[in-house]
Amino acid sequence: MLAGKKLLLIIGGGIAAYKCLDLIRRLKERGASVTPVLTPAAKEFVTPLSVAALAGEKVYTDLFDLTDEAEMGHIQLSRVADLVLVAPATANLMAKMAGGHANDLATTLLMATDTPVMIAPAMNLRMWEHPATQRNLATLQGDGIKVVGPNAGDMACGEYGDGRMSEPLEIVAALEAALADGPLKGKRVLVTSGPTHEPIDPVRYIANRSSGAQGTAIAAALARLGAEVVFVTGPADVPPPEGVKVIKVQSAEDMRAAVLDALPVDAGVFAAAVADWRVKRESHSKIKKQAGELPVLEFAENPDILAEVSRMTTGRPKLVIGFAAETDDVVANATAKRKRKGCDWIVANDVSPSTGIMGGTENAVHLITETSAQDWPRMSKREVGHKLAEQIAAALA
Ligand code: CTP
């Protein structure tokens, strides 16, 4: 999928720059060409010689390398690529990008480019969590810049947490998704996934057994077919896929707000196992045990996100897909649910414990539309995701 693609790789000045040497090899193996640009600080971590040797191309380091228009000018350099990748994107580089600075070659190229940009942030945990970095991240995402990572793990600085640059193969997957020329190119699709957590008090919550595996597989498959995917996920067991915009939420009410914020979309896939009820009055301090007394929880109904989006009169996605997790009369219940919620399709599955589907790697689903009910054989959740993504692509064509 990367064969023939041209990448402009801006290497920032962080210790994770060493991973770019392997990244260049992985990209070249897949047939992509890589034009490297090093910031002045990056040269402290990797040498232009090793980068040039791996890339097989001239390394650009200085704005004034490009002032001789007999060579390639900076405007041209910024535009010949299919995508500009910034890895590692340091806190400083992200701040400059968010602020629109253009005071060296890398930032000038980023300001001048009209091609898609992806960043792979890498920095100390505290720097990543700092409100300034999070503000810059939100600005960059709002500008349409794609983000891969960072991951959690041990850091070169000796701390542990979010801030490690994604591994080369994760970046490759994100690039493949971003550059996919599939049938969903140009389409924006929302996917909800995972369980929701409904708080009781600061330490307790009500949850369900959804792992988020099926929603994640669907989002990954949609991205592989070229869709721009907004992935709104509750606290799932499986990590979110690469190459999608991830919005993490906790409760059904948070999920509703994130979904409404993500609209308009061409299609919405509501795979999340949203809690039907929340505790009416969340206690803001821990509920203590009291001898002889049991706490009584009063419930309130959560907003039905799928039904609300299905019934929108303006801005409704062209295709709205719900899920039905049933234990009895699967097809009959799901058919009734499709009508009740007002969605176009329902993906129904039998979640009785004996099926091993909830929390497992396989699924056996029925796809119910207004006019048909297809029974799909038992297959992996990845295959279900792929098959559903293909049908979505056909419906949106
Ligand atoms: N859903 C939603 N918001 C809710 C509850 C459910 O968006 N508050 C969505 C789910 O993401 C799923 C579909 O609705 O796509 C089915 O959810 P389910 O809870 O099975 O449906 P219910 O109408 O609650 O029916 P049941 O009586 O079976 O619980």
Short mmCIF file of C-alpha atoms and ligand atoms in Angstrom, two decimals:
data_model
loop_
_atom_site.label_atom_id
_atom_site.label_comp_id
_atom_site.label_asym_id
_atom_site.label_seq_id
_atom_site.Cartn_x
_atom_site.Cartn_y
_atom_site.Cartn_z
CA MET A 1 0.00 0.00 0.00
CA LEU A 2 3.00 2.30 0.45
CA ALA A 3 4.61 1.28 -2.83
CA GLY A 4 5.35 4.33 -4.95
CA LYS A 5 4.39 6.79 -2.17
CA LYS A 6 6.66 9.74 -1.52
CA LEU A 7 7.23 10.68 2.10
CA LEU A 8 8.94 13.74 3.47
CA LEU A 9 10.29 12.70 6.86
CA ILE A 10 11.07 15.53 9.27
CA ILE A 11 13.19 14.15 12.09
CA GLY A 12 12.91 16.21 15.28
CA GLY A 13 15.50 16.52 18.01
CA GLY A 14 14.61 13.85 20.56
CA ILE A 15 16.17 10.57 21.66
CA ALA A 16 13.44 8.69 19.74
CA ALA A 17 15.10 9.94 16.53
CA TYR A 18 17.11 6.69 16.57
CA LYS A 19 13.90 4.79 15.76
CA CYS A 20 13.68 6.74 12.50
CA LEU A 21 16.62 4.77 11.12
CA ASP A 22 14.60 1.57 11.41
CA LEU A 23 11.46 3.38 10.24
CA ILE A 24 13.23 4.46 7.03
CA ARG A 25 14.21 0.83 6.36
CA ARG A 26 10.63 -0.40 6.91
CA LEU A 27 9.29 2.29 4.58
CA LYS A 28 11.86 1.53 1.88
CA GLU A 29 11.10 -2.21 2.17
CA ARG A 30 7.51 -1.36 1.31
CA GLY A 31 8.50 0.58 -1.79
CA ALA A 32 8.06 4.10 -0.42
CA SER A 33 10.62 6.82 -1.08
CA VAL A 34 11.78 8.88 1.88
CA THR A 35 13.20 12.40 1.64
CA PRO A 36 14.71 13.20 5.04
CA VAL A 37 14.87 16.59 6.72
CA LEU A 38 16.75 16.95 10.01
CA THR A 39 16.16 19.80 12.45
CA PRO A 40 19.37 21.26 13.92
CA ALA A 41 18.64 19.42 17.21
CA ALA A 42 18.01 16.11 15.39
CA LYS A 43 21.63 16.17 14.18
CA GLU A 44 22.65 15.74 17.83
CA PHE A 45 20.83 12.38 17.94
CA VAL A 46 21.34 10.86 14.47
CA THR A 47 23.87 11.77 11.84
CA PRO A 48 22.88 13.04 8.40
CA LEU A 49 25.22 10.41 6.96
CA SER A 50 23.40 7.41 8.47
CA VAL A 51 20.00 8.88 7.53
CA ALA A 52 21.13 9.55 3.94
CA ALA A 53 22.62 6.07 3.62
CA LEU A 54 19.39 4.38 4.70
CA ALA A 55 17.09 6.67 2.74
CA GLY A 56 19.30 6.63 -0.35
CA GLU A 57 18.52 10.33 -0.73
CA LYS A 58 20.06 13.68 0.06
CA VAL A 59 19.34 14.87 3.58
CA TYR A 60 18.12 18.44 3.95
CA THR A 61 19.10 20.24 7.12
CA ASP A 62 19.28 23.92 6.41
CA LEU A 63 16.85 26.41 4.91
CA PHE A 64 19.74 27.93 3.02
CA ASP A 65 20.49 24.59 1.31
CA LEU A 66 17.39 25.43 -0.65
CA THR A 67 17.85 29.07 -1.50
CA ASP A 68 19.62 28.11 -4.69
CA GLU A 69 16.58 27.60 -6.85
CA ALA A 70 18.70 25.64 -9.30
CA GLU A 71 18.24 22.92 -6.71
CA MET A 72 14.84 22.28 -5.14
CA GLY A 73 13.19 25.26 -3.45
CA HIS A 74 11.53 24.83 -0.08
CA ILE A 75 8.04 25.30 -1.50
CA GLN A 76 8.61 22.53 -4.01
CA LEU A 77 10.20 20.25 -1.41
CA SER A 78 7.17 20.69 0.83
CA ARG A 79 4.76 19.73 -1.92
CA VAL A 80 6.29 16.85 -3.86
CA ALA A 81 5.49 14.40 -1.08
CA ASP A 82 2.24 12.45 -0.66
CA LEU A 83 2.56 13.01 3.09
CA VAL A 84 4.83 14.86 5.50
CA LEU A 85 5.70 12.81 8.59
CA VAL A 86 7.19 14.47 11.67
CA ALA A 87 8.94 11.87 13.85
CA PRO A 88 9.77 12.36 16.61
CA ALA A 89 7.48 15.36 17.05
CA THR A 90 8.99 16.97 20.15
CA ALA A 91 7.06 19.29 22.46
CA ASN A 92 9.00 22.20 20.97
CA LEU A 93 8.24 21.21 17.38
CA MET A 94 4.55 20.71 18.17
CA ALA A 95 4.44 24.15 19.83
CA LYS A 96 6.07 25.76 16.80
CA MET A 97 3.67 24.01 14.44
CA ALA A 98 0.64 25.02 16.51
CA GLY A 99 1.90 28.60 16.63
CA GLY A 100 2.67 28.78 12.90
CA HIS A 101 6.39 29.45 13.29
CA ALA A 102 8.67 29.21 10.26
CA ASN A 103 12.17 29.91 11.53
CA ASP A 104 14.06 26.89 10.23
CA LEU A 105 13.78 24.45 7.35
CA ALA A 106 11.45 21.95 9.09
CA THR A 107 8.93 24.54 10.30
CA THR A 108 9.07 26.44 7.01
CA LEU A 109 8.26 23.26 5.09
CA LEU A 110 5.40 22.51 7.48
CA MET A 111 3.96 25.98 6.95
CA ALA A 112 4.34 25.81 3.18
CA THR A 113 3.01 22.31 2.59
CA ASP A 114 -0.36 21.54 1.08
CA THR A 115 -0.05 17.78 1.58
CA PRO A 116 -1.35 15.80 4.59
CA VAL A 117 0.81 15.94 7.70
CA MET A 118 1.20 13.26 10.39
CA ILE A 119 3.10 13.62 13.66
CA ALA A 120 4.52 10.91 15.92
CA PRO A 121 4.94 12.70 19.27
CA ALA A 122 7.73 11.67 21.64
CA MET A 123 8.62 13.40 24.87
CA ASN A 124 8.80 13.05 28.63
CA LEU A 125 5.49 12.10 30.27
CA ARG A 126 5.15 15.43 32.13
CA MET A 127 5.85 17.36 28.96
CA TRP A 128 3.20 15.31 27.12
CA GLU A 129 0.64 15.86 29.86
CA HIS A 130 1.44 19.56 30.23
CA PRO A 131 -1.62 21.68 29.40
CA ALA A 132 0.42 23.62 26.83
CA THR A 133 1.26 20.42 24.89
CA GLN A 134 -2.32 19.17 25.14
CA ARG A 135 -3.56 22.56 23.89
CA ASN A 136 -1.10 22.41 20.98
CA LEU A 137 -2.19 18.84 20.22
CA ALA A 138 -5.84 19.90 20.07
CA THR A 139 -4.90 22.82 17.78
CA LEU A 140 -2.94 20.53 15.46
CA GLN A 141 -5.75 17.96 15.34
CA GLY A 142 -8.20 20.78 14.64
CA ASP A 143 -5.94 21.78 11.71
CA GLY A 144 -6.42 18.25 10.33
CA ILE A 145 -2.99 16.93 11.29
CA LYS A 146 -2.98 13.20 11.93
CA VAL A 147 -1.40 11.87 15.09
CA VAL A 148 0.12 8.43 15.75
CA GLY A 149 0.89 7.57 19.38
CA PRO A 150 2.51 8.25 21.73
CA ASN A 151 2.60 4.92 23.57
CA ALA A 152 2.92 4.25 27.26
CA GLY A 153 6.10 2.60 28.51
CA ASP A 154 9.57 3.04 29.97
CA MET A 155 11.24 6.20 28.82
CA ALA A 156 14.86 7.10 28.15
CA CYS A 157 14.58 9.67 30.97
CA GLY A 158 13.85 6.88 33.48
CA GLU A 159 10.16 7.63 33.98
CA TYR A 160 7.19 5.51 32.92
CA GLY A 161 4.10 6.69 31.11
CA ASP A 162 2.65 8.17 27.91
CA GLY A 163 5.24 9.81 25.72
CA ARG A 164 7.20 7.06 23.93
CA MET A 165 7.20 7.41 20.19
CA SER A 166 5.17 4.74 18.37
CA GLU A 167 7.20 1.81 17.08
CA PRO A 168 8.24 1.91 13.40
CA LEU A 169 5.67 -0.73 12.37
CA GLU A 170 2.88 1.17 14.15
CA ILE A 171 3.86 4.28 12.23
CA VAL A 172 3.91 2.25 9.02
CA ALA A 173 0.33 1.04 9.75
CA ALA A 174 -0.82 4.60 10.43
CA LEU A 175 0.78 5.78 7.17
CA GLU A 176 -0.86 2.95 5.24
CA ALA A 177 -4.24 3.95 6.65
CA ALA A 178 -3.67 7.64 5.93
CA LEU A 179 -2.51 7.02 2.37
CA ALA A 180 -5.00 4.27 1.53
CA ASP A 181 -6.59 4.77 -1.84
CA GLY A 182 -9.51 2.54 -0.95
CA PRO A 183 -13.19 2.89 -1.79
CA LEU A 184 -13.83 4.95 1.36
CA LYS A 185 -11.30 7.65 0.49
CA GLY A 186 -12.89 11.03 1.17
CA LYS A 187 -15.56 9.55 3.48
CA ARG A 188 -15.72 10.33 7.17
CA VAL A 189 -17.03 7.56 9.41
CA LEU A 190 -17.73 7.59 13.14
CA VAL A 191 -17.33 4.40 15.19
CA THR A 192 -18.31 4.05 18.86
CA SER A 193 -16.73 1.19 20.77
CA GLY A 194 -16.13 -0.42 24.14
CA PRO A 195 -18.14 -0.28 27.33
CA THR A 196 -19.07 2.83 29.26
CA HIS A 197 -18.28 3.34 32.94
CA GLU A 198 -21.06 4.94 34.95
CA PRO A 199 -19.68 6.35 38.19
CA ILE A 200 -21.18 5.52 41.59
CA ASP A 201 -18.58 7.39 43.63
CA PRO A 202 -14.92 8.35 43.06
CA VAL A 203 -13.77 4.72 43.29
CA ARG A 204 -16.71 2.66 42.04
CA TYR A 205 -18.52 2.42 38.74
CA ILE A 206 -20.97 0.24 36.82
CA ALA A 207 -19.56 -1.37 33.68
CA ASN A 208 -20.18 -4.27 31.30
CA ARG A 209 -18.09 -7.02 29.74
CA SER A 210 -17.49 -5.39 26.32
CA SER A 211 -13.79 -5.58 25.36
CA GLY A 212 -14.08 -3.13 22.47
CA ALA A 213 -12.55 -5.76 20.14
CA GLN A 214 -15.31 -5.69 17.50
CA GLY A 215 -15.56 -1.88 17.35
CA THR A 216 -11.77 -1.65 17.09
CA ALA A 217 -11.69 -4.19 14.24
CA ILE A 218 -14.40 -2.27 12.37
CA ALA A 219 -12.57 1.06 12.79
CA ALA A 220 -9.29 -0.50 11.59
CA ALA A 221 -11.00 -2.03 8.54
CA LEU A 222 -12.69 1.26 7.63
CA ALA A 223 -9.33 3.06 7.87
CA ARG A 224 -7.72 0.38 5.67
CA LEU A 225 -10.36 1.14 3.02
CA GLY A 226 -9.34 4.78 3.13
CA ALA A 227 -12.00 6.31 5.42
CA GLU A 228 -11.23 9.12 7.82
CA VAL A 229 -12.34 7.44 11.04
CA VAL A 230 -13.39 9.15 14.26
CA PHE A 231 -13.20 6.50 16.99
CA VAL A 232 -15.11 7.32 20.17
CA THR A 233 -14.21 4.68 22.72
CA GLY A 234 -15.13 3.88 26.28
CA PRO A 235 -12.55 2.22 28.57
CA ALA A 236 -11.86 -0.85 26.40
CA ASP A 237 -9.49 -3.79 27.01
CA VAL A 238 -7.95 -3.66 23.53
CA PRO A 239 -5.87 -0.68 22.36
CA PRO A 240 -7.42 1.61 19.74
CA PRO A 241 -6.35 1.04 16.14
CA GLU A 242 -3.68 3.12 14.43
CA GLY A 243 -4.56 5.63 11.78
CA VAL A 244 -7.83 6.83 13.32
CA LYS A 245 -8.74 9.85 15.41
CA VAL A 246 -9.25 8.49 18.94
CA ILE A 247 -11.57 10.20 21.43
CA LYS A 248 -11.56 8.50 24.83
CA VAL A 249 -14.65 8.79 27.00
CA GLN A 250 -15.92 7.23 30.22
CA SER A 251 -19.69 7.53 30.59
CA ALA A 252 -22.64 7.38 28.18
CA GLU A 253 -23.15 11.12 28.58
CA ASP A 254 -19.48 11.78 27.64
CA MET A 255 -19.91 9.47 24.66
CA ARG A 256 -23.02 11.30 23.49
CA ALA A 257 -21.20 14.66 23.66
CA ALA A 258 -18.21 13.28 21.72
CA VAL A 259 -20.49 11.74 19.06
CA LEU A 260 -22.45 14.96 18.52
CA ASP A 261 -19.17 16.86 18.33
CA ALA A 262 -17.83 14.49 15.64
CA LEU A 263 -20.77 15.10 13.26
CA PRO A 264 -21.19 15.52 10.33
CA VAL A 265 -20.09 12.10 9.11
CA ASP A 266 -21.06 9.99 6.10
CA ALA A 267 -21.73 6.91 8.23
CA GLY A 268 -21.97 6.09 11.94
CA VAL A 269 -21.28 2.64 13.37
CA PHE A 270 -22.50 2.38 16.95
CA ALA A 271 -20.68 -0.68 18.25
CA ALA A 272 -20.31 0.55 21.84
CA ALA A 273 -22.02 -1.34 24.64
CA VAL A 274 -23.47 1.80 26.19
CA ALA A 275 -24.86 1.42 29.70
CA ASP A 276 -28.61 1.86 29.60
CA TRP A 277 -28.66 3.38 33.07
CA ARG A 278 -26.47 5.58 35.21
CA VAL A 279 -26.57 6.23 38.92
CA LYS A 280 -28.84 9.22 39.36
CA ARG A 281 -26.76 10.97 41.98
CA GLU A 282 -23.04 10.24 41.71
CA SER A 283 -21.49 10.62 45.15
CA HIS A 284 -18.48 12.94 45.08
CA SER A 285 -16.97 11.30 48.13
CA LYS A 286 -16.48 7.57 48.72
CA ILE A 287 -19.60 5.87 50.06
CA LYS A 288 -18.64 4.34 53.44
CA LYS A 289 -19.83 1.04 54.84
CA GLN A 290 -22.29 1.53 57.67
CA ALA A 291 -23.12 -1.32 60.01
CA GLY A 292 -26.46 -2.90 59.19
CA GLU A 293 -27.20 -0.55 56.28
CA LEU A 294 -26.99 -1.28 52.57
CA PRO A 295 -26.62 1.58 50.10
CA VAL A 296 -29.55 2.12 47.77
CA LEU A 297 -28.67 3.29 44.28
CA GLU A 298 -31.29 5.13 42.30
CA PHE A 299 -30.90 4.90 38.52
CA ALA A 300 -31.62 7.32 35.69
CA GLU A 301 -31.90 6.33 32.03
CA ASN A 302 -28.96 7.27 29.80
CA PRO A 303 -29.49 9.09 26.51
CA ASP A 304 -29.86 6.61 23.64
CA ILE A 305 -27.11 7.91 21.34
CA LEU A 306 -27.95 5.61 18.43
CA ALA A 307 -31.65 6.51 18.50
CA GLU A 308 -30.87 10.23 18.78
CA VAL A 309 -28.53 10.22 15.77
CA SER A 310 -30.89 7.95 13.77
CA ARG A 311 -33.75 10.39 14.24
CA MET A 312 -31.85 13.58 13.42
CA THR A 313 -33.71 15.59 10.83
CA THR A 314 -30.72 17.66 9.76
CA GLY A 315 -27.20 16.37 9.47
CA ARG A 316 -28.13 12.70 9.89
CA PRO A 317 -25.38 10.43 8.55
CA LYS A 318 -26.39 8.77 5.28
CA LEU A 319 -25.91 5.36 6.90
CA VAL A 320 -26.52 4.66 10.60
CA ILE A 321 -25.60 1.19 11.89
CA GLY A 322 -26.52 -0.08 15.34
CA PHE A 323 -25.55 -3.23 17.19
CA ALA A 324 -27.80 -5.58 19.07
CA ALA A 325 -26.33 -7.79 21.74
CA GLU A 326 -29.01 -10.38 22.44
CA THR A 327 -29.28 -13.61 24.36
CA ASP A 328 -32.68 -14.83 23.05
CA ASP A 329 -34.55 -14.68 19.72
CA VAL A 330 -31.58 -12.83 18.23
CA VAL A 331 -32.94 -12.00 14.77
CA ALA A 332 -36.51 -11.19 15.89
CA ASN A 333 -35.33 -8.95 18.71
CA ALA A 334 -32.76 -7.23 16.52
CA THR A 335 -35.26 -6.65 13.73
CA ALA A 336 -37.60 -4.97 16.21
CA LYS A 337 -34.67 -2.99 17.66
CA ARG A 338 -33.72 -1.66 14.22
CA LYS A 339 -37.22 -0.25 13.75
CA ARG A 340 -37.44 1.09 17.31
CA LYS A 341 -34.13 2.91 17.10
CA GLY A 342 -34.63 4.16 13.53
CA CYS A 343 -31.21 3.05 12.26
CA ASP A 344 -30.59 1.69 8.75
CA TRP A 345 -28.79 -1.53 9.64
CA ILE A 346 -28.39 -3.58 12.79
CA VAL A 347 -25.53 -5.99 13.38
CA ALA A 348 -26.97 -8.59 15.73
CA ASN A 349 -25.01 -11.12 17.74
CA ASP A 350 -25.76 -13.73 20.35
CA VAL A 351 -23.85 -12.81 23.49
CA SER A 352 -24.98 -15.77 25.62
CA PRO A 353 -21.96 -16.85 27.72
CA SER A 354 -21.88 -20.25 25.94
CA THR A 355 -21.02 -18.53 22.61
CA GLY A 356 -17.78 -17.03 24.04
CA ILE A 357 -18.37 -13.98 21.82
CA MET A 358 -18.30 -11.25 24.44
CA GLY A 359 -14.61 -10.77 25.21
CA GLY A 360 -13.60 -13.42 22.63
CA THR A 361 -11.84 -13.11 19.27
CA GLU A 362 -14.66 -14.46 17.08
CA ASN A 363 -18.15 -13.31 16.26
CA ALA A 364 -21.21 -14.76 14.54
CA VAL A 365 -23.47 -11.97 13.36
CA HIS A 366 -26.63 -11.28 11.41
CA LEU A 367 -26.77 -8.11 9.34
CA ILE A 368 -30.32 -6.81 9.34
CA THR A 369 -31.37 -4.12 6.89
CA GLU A 370 -34.81 -2.79 5.97
CA THR A 371 -35.23 -5.51 3.37
CA SER A 372 -32.95 -8.38 4.32
CA ALA A 373 -31.37 -10.42 7.11
CA GLN A 374 -27.98 -11.94 6.24
CA ASP A 375 -26.57 -14.71 8.44
CA TRP A 376 -22.79 -14.50 8.43
CA PRO A 377 -20.83 -17.62 9.41
CA ARG A 378 -18.76 -17.53 12.59
CA MET A 379 -15.47 -15.74 11.78
CA SER A 380 -12.83 -13.62 13.47
CA LYS A 381 -13.83 -10.15 14.65
CA ARG A 382 -11.22 -8.81 12.21
CA GLU A 383 -13.04 -10.53 9.32
CA VAL A 384 -16.42 -9.24 10.53
CA GLY A 385 -14.90 -5.75 10.57
CA HIS A 386 -13.59 -6.14 7.04
CA LYS A 387 -16.85 -7.55 5.66
CA LEU A 388 -18.88 -4.79 7.29
CA ALA A 389 -16.47 -2.10 6.06
CA GLU A 390 -16.83 -3.44 2.50
CA GLN A 391 -20.62 -3.31 2.72
CA ILE A 392 -20.44 0.23 4.12
CA ALA A 393 -18.19 1.22 1.20
CA ALA A 394 -20.71 -0.27 -1.26
CA ALA A 395 -23.61 1.58 0.44
CA LEU A 396 -21.80 4.93 0.38
CA ALA A 397 -20.52 4.58 -3.20
N1 CTP B 1 -26.92 2.44 22.27
C1 CTP B 1 -26.68 3.79 22.33
N2 CTP B 1 -26.98 4.47 23.47
C2 CTP B 1 -27.52 3.86 24.54
C3 CTP B 1 -27.76 2.47 24.49
C4 CTP B 1 -27.45 1.78 23.34
O1 CTP B 1 -26.18 4.36 21.36
N3 CTP B 1 -27.80 4.54 25.63
C5 CTP B 1 -26.64 1.72 21.02
C6 CTP B 1 -25.54 0.70 21.10
O2 CTP B 1 -24.30 1.28 20.74
C7 CTP B 1 -25.99 -0.34 20.09
C8 CTP B 1 -27.50 -0.30 20.14
O3 CTP B 1 -27.80 0.99 20.70
O4 CTP B 1 -25.66 0.05 18.77
C9 CTP B 1 -28.15 -1.41 20.92
O5 CTP B 1 -28.00 -1.27 22.26
P1 CTP B 1 -28.82 -2.16 23.34
O6 CTP B 1 -28.36 -1.68 24.65
O7 CTP B 1 -28.66 -3.59 23.00
O8 CTP B 1 -30.32 -1.78 23.00
P2 CTP B 1 -31.50 -1.45 23.95
O9 CTP B 1 -32.41 -0.59 23.16
O10 CTP B 1 -30.98 -0.91 25.21
O11 CTP B 1 -32.21 -2.81 24.14
P3 CTP B 1 -32.15 -3.89 25.29
O12 CTP B 1 -33.48 -3.86 25.85
O13 CTP B 1 -31.80 -5.15 24.59
O14 CTP B 1 -31.04 -3.46 26.25
#
